[in-house]
Each structure stands twice: as C-alpha cells, then as structure tokens.
PDB file of C-alpha atoms in Angstrom:
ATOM      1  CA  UNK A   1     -16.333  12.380  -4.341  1.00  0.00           C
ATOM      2  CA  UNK A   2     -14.928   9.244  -5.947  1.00  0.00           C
ATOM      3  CA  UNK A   3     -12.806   7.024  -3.573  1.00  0.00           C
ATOM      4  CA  UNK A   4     -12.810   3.693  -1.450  1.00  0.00           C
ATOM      5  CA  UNK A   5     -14.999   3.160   1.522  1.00  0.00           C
ATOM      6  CA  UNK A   6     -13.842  -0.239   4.121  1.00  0.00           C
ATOM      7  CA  UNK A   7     -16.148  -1.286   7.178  1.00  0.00           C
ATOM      8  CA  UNK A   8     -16.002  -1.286   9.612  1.00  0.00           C
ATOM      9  CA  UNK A   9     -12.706   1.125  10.783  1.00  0.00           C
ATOM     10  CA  UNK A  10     -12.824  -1.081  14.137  1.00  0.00           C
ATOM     11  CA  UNK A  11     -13.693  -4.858  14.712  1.00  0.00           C
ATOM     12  CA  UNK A  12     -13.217  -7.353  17.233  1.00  0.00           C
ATOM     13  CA  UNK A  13     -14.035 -10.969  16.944  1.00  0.00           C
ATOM     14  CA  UNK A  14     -14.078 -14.105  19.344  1.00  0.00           C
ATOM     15  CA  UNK A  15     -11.548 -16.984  18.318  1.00  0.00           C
ATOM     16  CA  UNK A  16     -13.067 -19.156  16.234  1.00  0.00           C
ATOM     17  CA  UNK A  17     -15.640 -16.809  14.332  1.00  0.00           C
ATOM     18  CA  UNK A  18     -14.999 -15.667  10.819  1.00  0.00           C
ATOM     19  CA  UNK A  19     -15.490 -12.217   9.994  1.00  0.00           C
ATOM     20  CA  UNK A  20     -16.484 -10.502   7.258  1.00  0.00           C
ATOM     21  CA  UNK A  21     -14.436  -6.904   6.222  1.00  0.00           C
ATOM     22  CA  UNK A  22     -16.571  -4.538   3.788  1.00  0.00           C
ATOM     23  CA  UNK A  23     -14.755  -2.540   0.590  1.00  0.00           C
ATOM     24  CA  UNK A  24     -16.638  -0.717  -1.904  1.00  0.00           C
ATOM     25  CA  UNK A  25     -15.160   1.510  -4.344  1.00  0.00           C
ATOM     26  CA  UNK A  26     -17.078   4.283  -6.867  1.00  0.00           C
ATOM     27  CA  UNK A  27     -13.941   4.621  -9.453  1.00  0.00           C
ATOM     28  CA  UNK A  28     -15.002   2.639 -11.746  1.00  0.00           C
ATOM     29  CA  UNK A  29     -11.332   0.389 -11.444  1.00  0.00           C
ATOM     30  CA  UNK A  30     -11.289  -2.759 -12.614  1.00  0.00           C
ATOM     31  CA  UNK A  31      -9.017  -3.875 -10.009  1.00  0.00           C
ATOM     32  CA  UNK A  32      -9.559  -4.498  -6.533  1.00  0.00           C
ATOM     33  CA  UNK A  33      -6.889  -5.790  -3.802  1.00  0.00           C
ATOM     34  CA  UNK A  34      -6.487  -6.625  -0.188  1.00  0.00           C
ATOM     35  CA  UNK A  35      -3.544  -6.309   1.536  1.00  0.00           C
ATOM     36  CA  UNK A  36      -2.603  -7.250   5.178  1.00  0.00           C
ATOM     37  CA  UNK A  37       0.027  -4.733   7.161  1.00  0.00           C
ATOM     38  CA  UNK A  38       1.242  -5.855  10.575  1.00  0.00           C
ATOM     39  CA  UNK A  39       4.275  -3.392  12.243  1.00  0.00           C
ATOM     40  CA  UNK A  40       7.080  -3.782  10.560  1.00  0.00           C
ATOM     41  CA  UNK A  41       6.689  -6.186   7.418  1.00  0.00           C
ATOM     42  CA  UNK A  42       5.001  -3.561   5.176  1.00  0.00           C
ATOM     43  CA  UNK A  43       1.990  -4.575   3.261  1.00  0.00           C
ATOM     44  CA  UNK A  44       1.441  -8.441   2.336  1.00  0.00           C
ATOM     45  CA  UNK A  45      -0.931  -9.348  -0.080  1.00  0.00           C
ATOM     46  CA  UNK A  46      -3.940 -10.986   0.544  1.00  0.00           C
ATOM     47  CA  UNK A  47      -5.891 -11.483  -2.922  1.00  0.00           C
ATOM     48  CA  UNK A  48      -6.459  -9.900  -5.970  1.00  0.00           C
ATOM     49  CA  UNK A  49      -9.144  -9.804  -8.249  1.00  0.00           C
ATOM     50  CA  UNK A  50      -8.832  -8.361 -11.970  1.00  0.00           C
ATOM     51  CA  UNK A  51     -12.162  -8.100 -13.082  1.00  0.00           C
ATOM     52  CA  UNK A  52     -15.855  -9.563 -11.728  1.00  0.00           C
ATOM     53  CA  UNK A  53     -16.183 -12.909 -10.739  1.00  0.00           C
ATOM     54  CA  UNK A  54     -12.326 -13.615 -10.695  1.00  0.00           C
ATOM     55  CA  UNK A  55      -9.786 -13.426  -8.389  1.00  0.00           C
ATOM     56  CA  UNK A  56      -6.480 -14.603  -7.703  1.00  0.00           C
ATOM     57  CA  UNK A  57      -4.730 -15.822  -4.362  1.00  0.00           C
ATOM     58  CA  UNK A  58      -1.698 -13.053  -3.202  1.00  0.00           C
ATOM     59  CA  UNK A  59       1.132 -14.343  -0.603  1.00  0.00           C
ATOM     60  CA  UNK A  60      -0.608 -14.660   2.271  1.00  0.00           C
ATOM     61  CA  UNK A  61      -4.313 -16.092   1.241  1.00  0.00           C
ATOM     62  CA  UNK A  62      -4.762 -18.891   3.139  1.00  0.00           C
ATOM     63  CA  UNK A  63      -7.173 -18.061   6.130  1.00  0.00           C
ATOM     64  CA  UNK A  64      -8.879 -15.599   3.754  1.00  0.00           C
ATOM     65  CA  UNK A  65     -11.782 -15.751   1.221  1.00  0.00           C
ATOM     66  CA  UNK A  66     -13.381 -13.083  -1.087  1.00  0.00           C
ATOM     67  CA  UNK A  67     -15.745 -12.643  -3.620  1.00  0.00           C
ATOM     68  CA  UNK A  68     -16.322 -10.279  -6.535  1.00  0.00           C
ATOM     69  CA  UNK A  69     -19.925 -10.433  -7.783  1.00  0.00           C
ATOM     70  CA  UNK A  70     -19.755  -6.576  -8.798  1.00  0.00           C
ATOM     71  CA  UNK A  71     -17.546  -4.144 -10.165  1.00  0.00           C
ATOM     72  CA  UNK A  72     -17.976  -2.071  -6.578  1.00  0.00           C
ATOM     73  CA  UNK A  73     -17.329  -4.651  -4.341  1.00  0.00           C
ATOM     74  CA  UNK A  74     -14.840  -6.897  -3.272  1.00  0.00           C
ATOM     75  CA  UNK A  75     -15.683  -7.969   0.633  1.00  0.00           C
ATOM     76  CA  UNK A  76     -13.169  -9.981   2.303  1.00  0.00           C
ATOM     77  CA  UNK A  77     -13.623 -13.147   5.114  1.00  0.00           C
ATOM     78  CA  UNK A  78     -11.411 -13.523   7.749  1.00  0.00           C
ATOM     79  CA  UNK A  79     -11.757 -17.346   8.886  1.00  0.00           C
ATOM     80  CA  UNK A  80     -11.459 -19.518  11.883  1.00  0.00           C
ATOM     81  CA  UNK A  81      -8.452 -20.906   9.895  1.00  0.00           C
ATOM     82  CA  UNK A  82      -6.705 -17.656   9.707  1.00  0.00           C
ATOM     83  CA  UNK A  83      -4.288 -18.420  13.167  1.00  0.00           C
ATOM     84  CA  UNK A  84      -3.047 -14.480  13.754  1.00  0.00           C
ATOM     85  CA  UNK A  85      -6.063 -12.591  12.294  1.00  0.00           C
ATOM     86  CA  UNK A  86      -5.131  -9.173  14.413  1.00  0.00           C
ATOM     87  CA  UNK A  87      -4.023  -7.072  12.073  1.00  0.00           C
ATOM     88  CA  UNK A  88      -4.738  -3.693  10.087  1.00  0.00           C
ATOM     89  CA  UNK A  89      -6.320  -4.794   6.709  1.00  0.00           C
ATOM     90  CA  UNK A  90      -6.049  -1.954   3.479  1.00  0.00           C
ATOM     91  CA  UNK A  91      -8.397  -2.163   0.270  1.00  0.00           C
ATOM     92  CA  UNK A  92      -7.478  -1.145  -2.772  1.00  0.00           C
ATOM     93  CA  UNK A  93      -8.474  -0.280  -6.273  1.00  0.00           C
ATOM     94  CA  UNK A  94      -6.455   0.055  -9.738  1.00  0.00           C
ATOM     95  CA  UNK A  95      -7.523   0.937 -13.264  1.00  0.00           C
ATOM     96  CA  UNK A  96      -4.360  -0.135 -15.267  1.00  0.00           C
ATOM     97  CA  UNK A  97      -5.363   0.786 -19.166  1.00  0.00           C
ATOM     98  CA  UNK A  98      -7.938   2.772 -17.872  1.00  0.00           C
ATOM     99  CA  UNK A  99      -6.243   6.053 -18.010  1.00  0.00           C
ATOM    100  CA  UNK A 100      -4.237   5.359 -14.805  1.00  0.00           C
ATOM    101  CA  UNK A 101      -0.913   5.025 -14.431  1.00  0.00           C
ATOM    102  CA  UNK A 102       0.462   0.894 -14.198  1.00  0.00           C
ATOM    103  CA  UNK A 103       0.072   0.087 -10.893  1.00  0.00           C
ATOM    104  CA  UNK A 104      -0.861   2.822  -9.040  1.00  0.00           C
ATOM    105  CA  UNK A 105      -3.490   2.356  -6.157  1.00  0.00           C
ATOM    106  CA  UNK A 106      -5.796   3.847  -4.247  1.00  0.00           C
ATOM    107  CA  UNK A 107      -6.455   3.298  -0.743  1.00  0.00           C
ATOM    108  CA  UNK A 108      -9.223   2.938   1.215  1.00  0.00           C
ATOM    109  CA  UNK A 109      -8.860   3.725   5.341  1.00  0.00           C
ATOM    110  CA  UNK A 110      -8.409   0.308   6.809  1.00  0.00           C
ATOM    111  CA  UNK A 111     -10.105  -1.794   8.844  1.00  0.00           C
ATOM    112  CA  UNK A 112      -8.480  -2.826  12.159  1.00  0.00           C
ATOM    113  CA  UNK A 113      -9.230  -6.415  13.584  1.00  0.00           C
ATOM    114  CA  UNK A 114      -8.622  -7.726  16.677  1.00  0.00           C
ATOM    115  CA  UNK A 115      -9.436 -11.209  18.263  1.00  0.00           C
ATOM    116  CA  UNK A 116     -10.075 -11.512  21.771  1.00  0.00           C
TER     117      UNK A 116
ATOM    118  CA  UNK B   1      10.746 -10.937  -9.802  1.00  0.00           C
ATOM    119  CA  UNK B   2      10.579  -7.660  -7.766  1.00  0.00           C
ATOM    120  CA  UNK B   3      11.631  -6.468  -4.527  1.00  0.00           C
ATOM    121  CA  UNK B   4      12.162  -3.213  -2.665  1.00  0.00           C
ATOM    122  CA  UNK B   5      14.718  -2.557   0.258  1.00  0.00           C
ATOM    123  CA  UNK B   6      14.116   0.320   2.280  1.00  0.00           C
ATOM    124  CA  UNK B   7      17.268   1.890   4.703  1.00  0.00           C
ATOM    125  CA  UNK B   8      15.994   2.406   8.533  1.00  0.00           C
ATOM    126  CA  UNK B   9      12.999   1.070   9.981  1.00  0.00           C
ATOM    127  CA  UNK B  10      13.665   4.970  11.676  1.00  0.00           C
ATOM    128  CA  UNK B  11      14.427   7.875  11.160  1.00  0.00           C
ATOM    129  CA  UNK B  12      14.706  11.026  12.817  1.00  0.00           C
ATOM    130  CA  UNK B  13      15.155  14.407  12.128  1.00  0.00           C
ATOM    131  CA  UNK B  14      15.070  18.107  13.426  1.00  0.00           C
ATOM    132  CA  UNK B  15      11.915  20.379  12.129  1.00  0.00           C
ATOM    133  CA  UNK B  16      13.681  22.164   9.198  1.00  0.00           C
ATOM    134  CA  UNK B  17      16.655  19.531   8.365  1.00  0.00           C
ATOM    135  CA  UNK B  18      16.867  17.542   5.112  1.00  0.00           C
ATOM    136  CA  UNK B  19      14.740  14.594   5.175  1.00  0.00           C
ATOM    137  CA  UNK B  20      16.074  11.602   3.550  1.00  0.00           C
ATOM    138  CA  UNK B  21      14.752   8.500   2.944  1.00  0.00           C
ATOM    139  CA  UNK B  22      16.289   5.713   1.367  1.00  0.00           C
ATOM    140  CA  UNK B  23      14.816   3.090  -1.114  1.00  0.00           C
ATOM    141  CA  UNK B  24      16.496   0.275  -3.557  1.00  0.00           C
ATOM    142  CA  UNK B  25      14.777  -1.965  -5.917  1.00  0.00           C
ATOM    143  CA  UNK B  26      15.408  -5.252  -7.684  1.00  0.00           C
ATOM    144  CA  UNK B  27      13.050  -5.515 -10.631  1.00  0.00           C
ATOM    145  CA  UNK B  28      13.961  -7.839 -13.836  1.00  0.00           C
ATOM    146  CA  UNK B  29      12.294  -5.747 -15.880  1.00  0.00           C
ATOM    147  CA  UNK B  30      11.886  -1.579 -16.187  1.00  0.00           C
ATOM    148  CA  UNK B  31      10.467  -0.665 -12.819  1.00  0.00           C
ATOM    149  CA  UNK B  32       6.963   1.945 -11.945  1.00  0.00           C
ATOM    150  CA  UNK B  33       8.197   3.400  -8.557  1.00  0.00           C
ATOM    151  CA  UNK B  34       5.740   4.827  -5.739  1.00  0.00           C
ATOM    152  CA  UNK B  35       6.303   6.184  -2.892  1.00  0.00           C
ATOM    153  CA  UNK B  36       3.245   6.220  -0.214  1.00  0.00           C
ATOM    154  CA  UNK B  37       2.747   8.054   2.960  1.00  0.00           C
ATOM    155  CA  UNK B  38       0.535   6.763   5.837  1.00  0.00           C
ATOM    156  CA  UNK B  39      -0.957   8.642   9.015  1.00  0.00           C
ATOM    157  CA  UNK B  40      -1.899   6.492  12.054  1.00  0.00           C
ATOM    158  CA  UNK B  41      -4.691   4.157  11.178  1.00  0.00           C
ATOM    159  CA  UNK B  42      -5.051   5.647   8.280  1.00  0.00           C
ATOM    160  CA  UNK B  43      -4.973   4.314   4.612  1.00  0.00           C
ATOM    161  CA  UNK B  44      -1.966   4.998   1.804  1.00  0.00           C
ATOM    162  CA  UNK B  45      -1.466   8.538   0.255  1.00  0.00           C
ATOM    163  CA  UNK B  46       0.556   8.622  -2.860  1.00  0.00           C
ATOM    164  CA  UNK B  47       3.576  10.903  -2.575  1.00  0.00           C
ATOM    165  CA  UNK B  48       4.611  10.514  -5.890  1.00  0.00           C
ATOM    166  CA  UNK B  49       5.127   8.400  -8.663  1.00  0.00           C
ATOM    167  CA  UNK B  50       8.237   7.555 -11.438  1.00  0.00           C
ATOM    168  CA  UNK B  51       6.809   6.321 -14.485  1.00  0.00           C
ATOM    169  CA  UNK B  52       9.813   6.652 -17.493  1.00  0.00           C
ATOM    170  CA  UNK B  53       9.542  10.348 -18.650  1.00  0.00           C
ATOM    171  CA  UNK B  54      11.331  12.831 -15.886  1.00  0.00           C
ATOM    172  CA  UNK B  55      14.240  10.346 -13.610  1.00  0.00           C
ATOM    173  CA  UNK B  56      13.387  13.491 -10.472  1.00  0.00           C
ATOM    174  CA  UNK B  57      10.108  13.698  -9.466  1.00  0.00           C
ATOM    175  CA  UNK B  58       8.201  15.851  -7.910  1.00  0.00           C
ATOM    176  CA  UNK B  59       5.219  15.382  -5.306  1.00  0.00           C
ATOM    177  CA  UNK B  60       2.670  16.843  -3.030  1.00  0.00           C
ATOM    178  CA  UNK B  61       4.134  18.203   0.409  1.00  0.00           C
ATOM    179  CA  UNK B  62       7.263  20.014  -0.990  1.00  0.00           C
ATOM    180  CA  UNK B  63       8.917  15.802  -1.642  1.00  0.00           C
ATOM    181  CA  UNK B  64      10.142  15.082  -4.334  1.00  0.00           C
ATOM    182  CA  UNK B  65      12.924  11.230  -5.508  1.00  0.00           C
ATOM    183  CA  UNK B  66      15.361  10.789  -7.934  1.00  0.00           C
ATOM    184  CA  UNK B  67      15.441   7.560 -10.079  1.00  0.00           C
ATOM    185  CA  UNK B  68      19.354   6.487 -10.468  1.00  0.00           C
ATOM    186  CA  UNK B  69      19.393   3.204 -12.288  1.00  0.00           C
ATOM    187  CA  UNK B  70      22.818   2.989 -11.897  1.00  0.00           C
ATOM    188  CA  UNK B  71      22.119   2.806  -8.183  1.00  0.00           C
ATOM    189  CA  UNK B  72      18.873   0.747  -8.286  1.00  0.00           C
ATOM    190  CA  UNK B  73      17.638   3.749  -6.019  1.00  0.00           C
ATOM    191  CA  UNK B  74      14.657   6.050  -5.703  1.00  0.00           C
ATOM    192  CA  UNK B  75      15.246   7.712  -2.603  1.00  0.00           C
ATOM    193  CA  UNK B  76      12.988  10.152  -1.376  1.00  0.00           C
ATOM    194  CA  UNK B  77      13.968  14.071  -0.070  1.00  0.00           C
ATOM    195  CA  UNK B  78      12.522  17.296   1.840  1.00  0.00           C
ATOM    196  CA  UNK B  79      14.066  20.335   1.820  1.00  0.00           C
ATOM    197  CA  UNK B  80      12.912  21.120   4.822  1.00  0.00           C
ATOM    198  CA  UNK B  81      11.334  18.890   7.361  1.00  0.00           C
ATOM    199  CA  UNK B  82       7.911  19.899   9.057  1.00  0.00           C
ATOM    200  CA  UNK B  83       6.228  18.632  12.243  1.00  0.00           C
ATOM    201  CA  UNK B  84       3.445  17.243  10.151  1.00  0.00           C
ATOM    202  CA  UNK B  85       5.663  14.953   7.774  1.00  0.00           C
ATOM    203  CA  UNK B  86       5.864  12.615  11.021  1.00  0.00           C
ATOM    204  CA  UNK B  87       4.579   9.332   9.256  1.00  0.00           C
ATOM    205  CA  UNK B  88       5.029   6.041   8.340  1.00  0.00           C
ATOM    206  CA  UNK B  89       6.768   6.157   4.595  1.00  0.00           C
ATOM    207  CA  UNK B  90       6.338   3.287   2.164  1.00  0.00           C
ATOM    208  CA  UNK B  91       8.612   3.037  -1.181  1.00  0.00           C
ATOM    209  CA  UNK B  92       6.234   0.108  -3.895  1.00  0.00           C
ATOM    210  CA  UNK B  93       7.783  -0.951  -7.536  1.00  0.00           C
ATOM    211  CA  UNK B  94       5.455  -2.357 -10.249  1.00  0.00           C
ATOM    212  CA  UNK B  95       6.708  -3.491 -13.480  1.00  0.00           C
ATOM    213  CA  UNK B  96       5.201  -1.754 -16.811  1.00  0.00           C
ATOM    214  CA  UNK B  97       4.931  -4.299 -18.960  1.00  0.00           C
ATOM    215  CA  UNK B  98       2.579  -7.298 -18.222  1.00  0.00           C
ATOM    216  CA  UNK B  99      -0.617  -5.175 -17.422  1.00  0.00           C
ATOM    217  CA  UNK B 100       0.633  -4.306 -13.765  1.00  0.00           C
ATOM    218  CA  UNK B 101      -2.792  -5.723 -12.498  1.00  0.00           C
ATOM    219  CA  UNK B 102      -1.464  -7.672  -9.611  1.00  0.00           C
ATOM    220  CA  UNK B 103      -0.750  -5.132  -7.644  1.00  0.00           C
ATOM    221  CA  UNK B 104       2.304  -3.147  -6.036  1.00  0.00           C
ATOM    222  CA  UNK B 105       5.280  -4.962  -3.818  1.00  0.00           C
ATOM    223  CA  UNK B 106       5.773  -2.663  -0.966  1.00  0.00           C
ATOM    224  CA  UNK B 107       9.323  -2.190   1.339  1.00  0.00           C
ATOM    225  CA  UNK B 108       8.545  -2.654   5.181  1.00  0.00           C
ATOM    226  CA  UNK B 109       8.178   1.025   5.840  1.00  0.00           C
ATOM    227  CA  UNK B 110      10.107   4.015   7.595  1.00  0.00           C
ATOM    228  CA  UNK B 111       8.782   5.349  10.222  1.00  0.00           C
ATOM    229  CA  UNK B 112      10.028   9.328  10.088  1.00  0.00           C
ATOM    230  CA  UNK B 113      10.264  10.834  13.390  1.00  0.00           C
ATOM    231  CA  UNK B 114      10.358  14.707  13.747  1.00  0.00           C
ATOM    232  CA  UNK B 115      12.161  16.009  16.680  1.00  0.00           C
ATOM    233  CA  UNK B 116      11.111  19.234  17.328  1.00  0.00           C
TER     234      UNK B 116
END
C-alpha cells in the first residue's frame, strides 16, 4: 500500500542535541512538507520542498533543517537552536498536476518529540 | 493571502445530535477547502474536499460542508453524531491558481467531544 511512513512515532532528546525525524513516502508526489502542531495553534509550517534538491523555508523554519536528495525522502533536523523543540511533528506529501487535487495532502503518523 | 477561522476550540455534543462545526475563510483569490480529521497521535485524515464543481460536499463517515461564498463559510455537519467521531477537526484552504505547491493553511482545530 502506497502512503507516508515518519520515524520514529516516539523520541526524546537531551537539550542541546539535534535530532534527526525520518519521512519517506512511496506516492510518487512531488511535494513533500513538514509541519509542526502544538495544542491549540493548529499546524505551522516548517519547510517545504517542491521537487529534489529544493526546498523552501515555511513560518516557523528557523531551528529546523532538511534535505531532499530523493524523490522518497525528505528527513527533517531538529537543532540545538530550535528553543521549544517538544512538539508533535506531521509529514506530508502532495502531487499538484499530478492527477491530485490542488493542495490536497497526505499524512504520515507523526513523530512526537520531547526534550528532557 | 489566506486564512481560516474556526468557531470553538470545543465542542460537545450528545451521541445522535447534529454535529456542527464551524469554519470561515479569507482567501484573495478562489479558495480549495479541506476539512481533516485527526485521532490521538495520529496523522490527518481527509474528510472531504471543495474543489469548484458541487458548493455541498459529501465525505467519508456520513459528513458532509456546504461552501456559501456569500458567508466566506464551509462549515462542516453530521446528521447524527457517533461515539467514534470524538476527534480533533481541522478546516485548511489552498488557493487554485498558482500551482498550490506550498502547502495548505490550517485553522487551530476543534476538538469534538461526544457526550454519551
């Protein structure tokens, strides 16, 4: 079955350590996001990326780094710089002109970090 | 730019009452609306999805919104409500022209509490 796989669902870090969150998809979408969602602001976006080896910063990137060196993958870095890193983080994949409606994404299960 | 407003971070409702929630978008240009439901640590379902053609649309789980453009609205309705419609409820607008790549803007969520 086609869909979007994040690891890991659980993951606690030390202040100061970067951490890396995993998100591969099998879709075929172009489009990959990451969004942030803390209780009761909704989902924030992290970055964006529209097409391999490009990305673009969302609202909230700084902290944050990706990378996008395939079509399946688009792993995201937490960083020592991020100051309130606990959070619930949500991949995401898109295939806008590829038969899918504008817009429309599809999720993958979350990852939930916590520092200590 | 786009926004999206949703009514009550709660709401709560007897099993078998009309479920209404309530969701208002600015957009500067003709709107995609979602509506997305999420379980507890979960990822995003889509509910459903207004894209132009029908203005009432119909999803999985007996839901189904109405776009009023009049009213800037797209709230979403149940019949009937069930024990397991208890969720977190997220209303998302995209705009359909400019490729729609950057993703969705989401509303901060209702949480819809079933009362039994």
């Amino acid at each position: 079955d086609g869909g979007i796989t994040q690891s890991p669902k659980y993951l606690f870090r030390k202040e100061g350590q970067n951490v890396t969150l995993s998100c591969e998809q099998n879709l075929n979408h172009d489009a990959m996001y990451w969004y942030r969602q803390d209780p009761g602001q909704g989902l924030r976006l992290i970055y964006y990326s529209q097409i391999v080896n490009d990305f673009q910063k969302g609202d909230i990137a700084e902290g944050y780094s990706v990378s996008r060196e395939k079509k399946e993958s688009f792993p995201l870095t937490v960083t020592s710089a991020q100051k309130n890193p606990t959070a619930f983080y949500l991949c995401a994949s898109s295939a806008p002109g590829q038969g899918e409606v504008v817009g429309e994404l599809f999720f993958g299960e979350g990852s939930r970090l916590t520092v200590l | 730019a786009q926004s999206v407003t949703q009514l009550g971070s709660h709401v709560s409702v007897s099993e078998g009452a009309l479920v209404l929630l309530r969701c208002n978008y600015s957009s500067s240009v003709p709107p995609y609306l979602f509506w997305y439901v999420q379980y507890p640590n979960q990822g995003l379902q889509l509910l459903l999805k207004y894209t132009s053609a029908a203005t009432l649309v119909k999803g999985i789980n007996g839901f189904e919104a109405e776009f009023k453009k009049s009213e800037t609205s797209f709230h979403l309705t149940k019949p009937s409500a069930h024990m397991s419609d208890a969720a977190e409820y997220f209303c998302a607008v995209s705009p359909y022209s400019g490729g729609g790549a950057d993703g969705l803007t989401f509303g901060k969520g209702t949480h819809l509490i079933i009362q039994p």
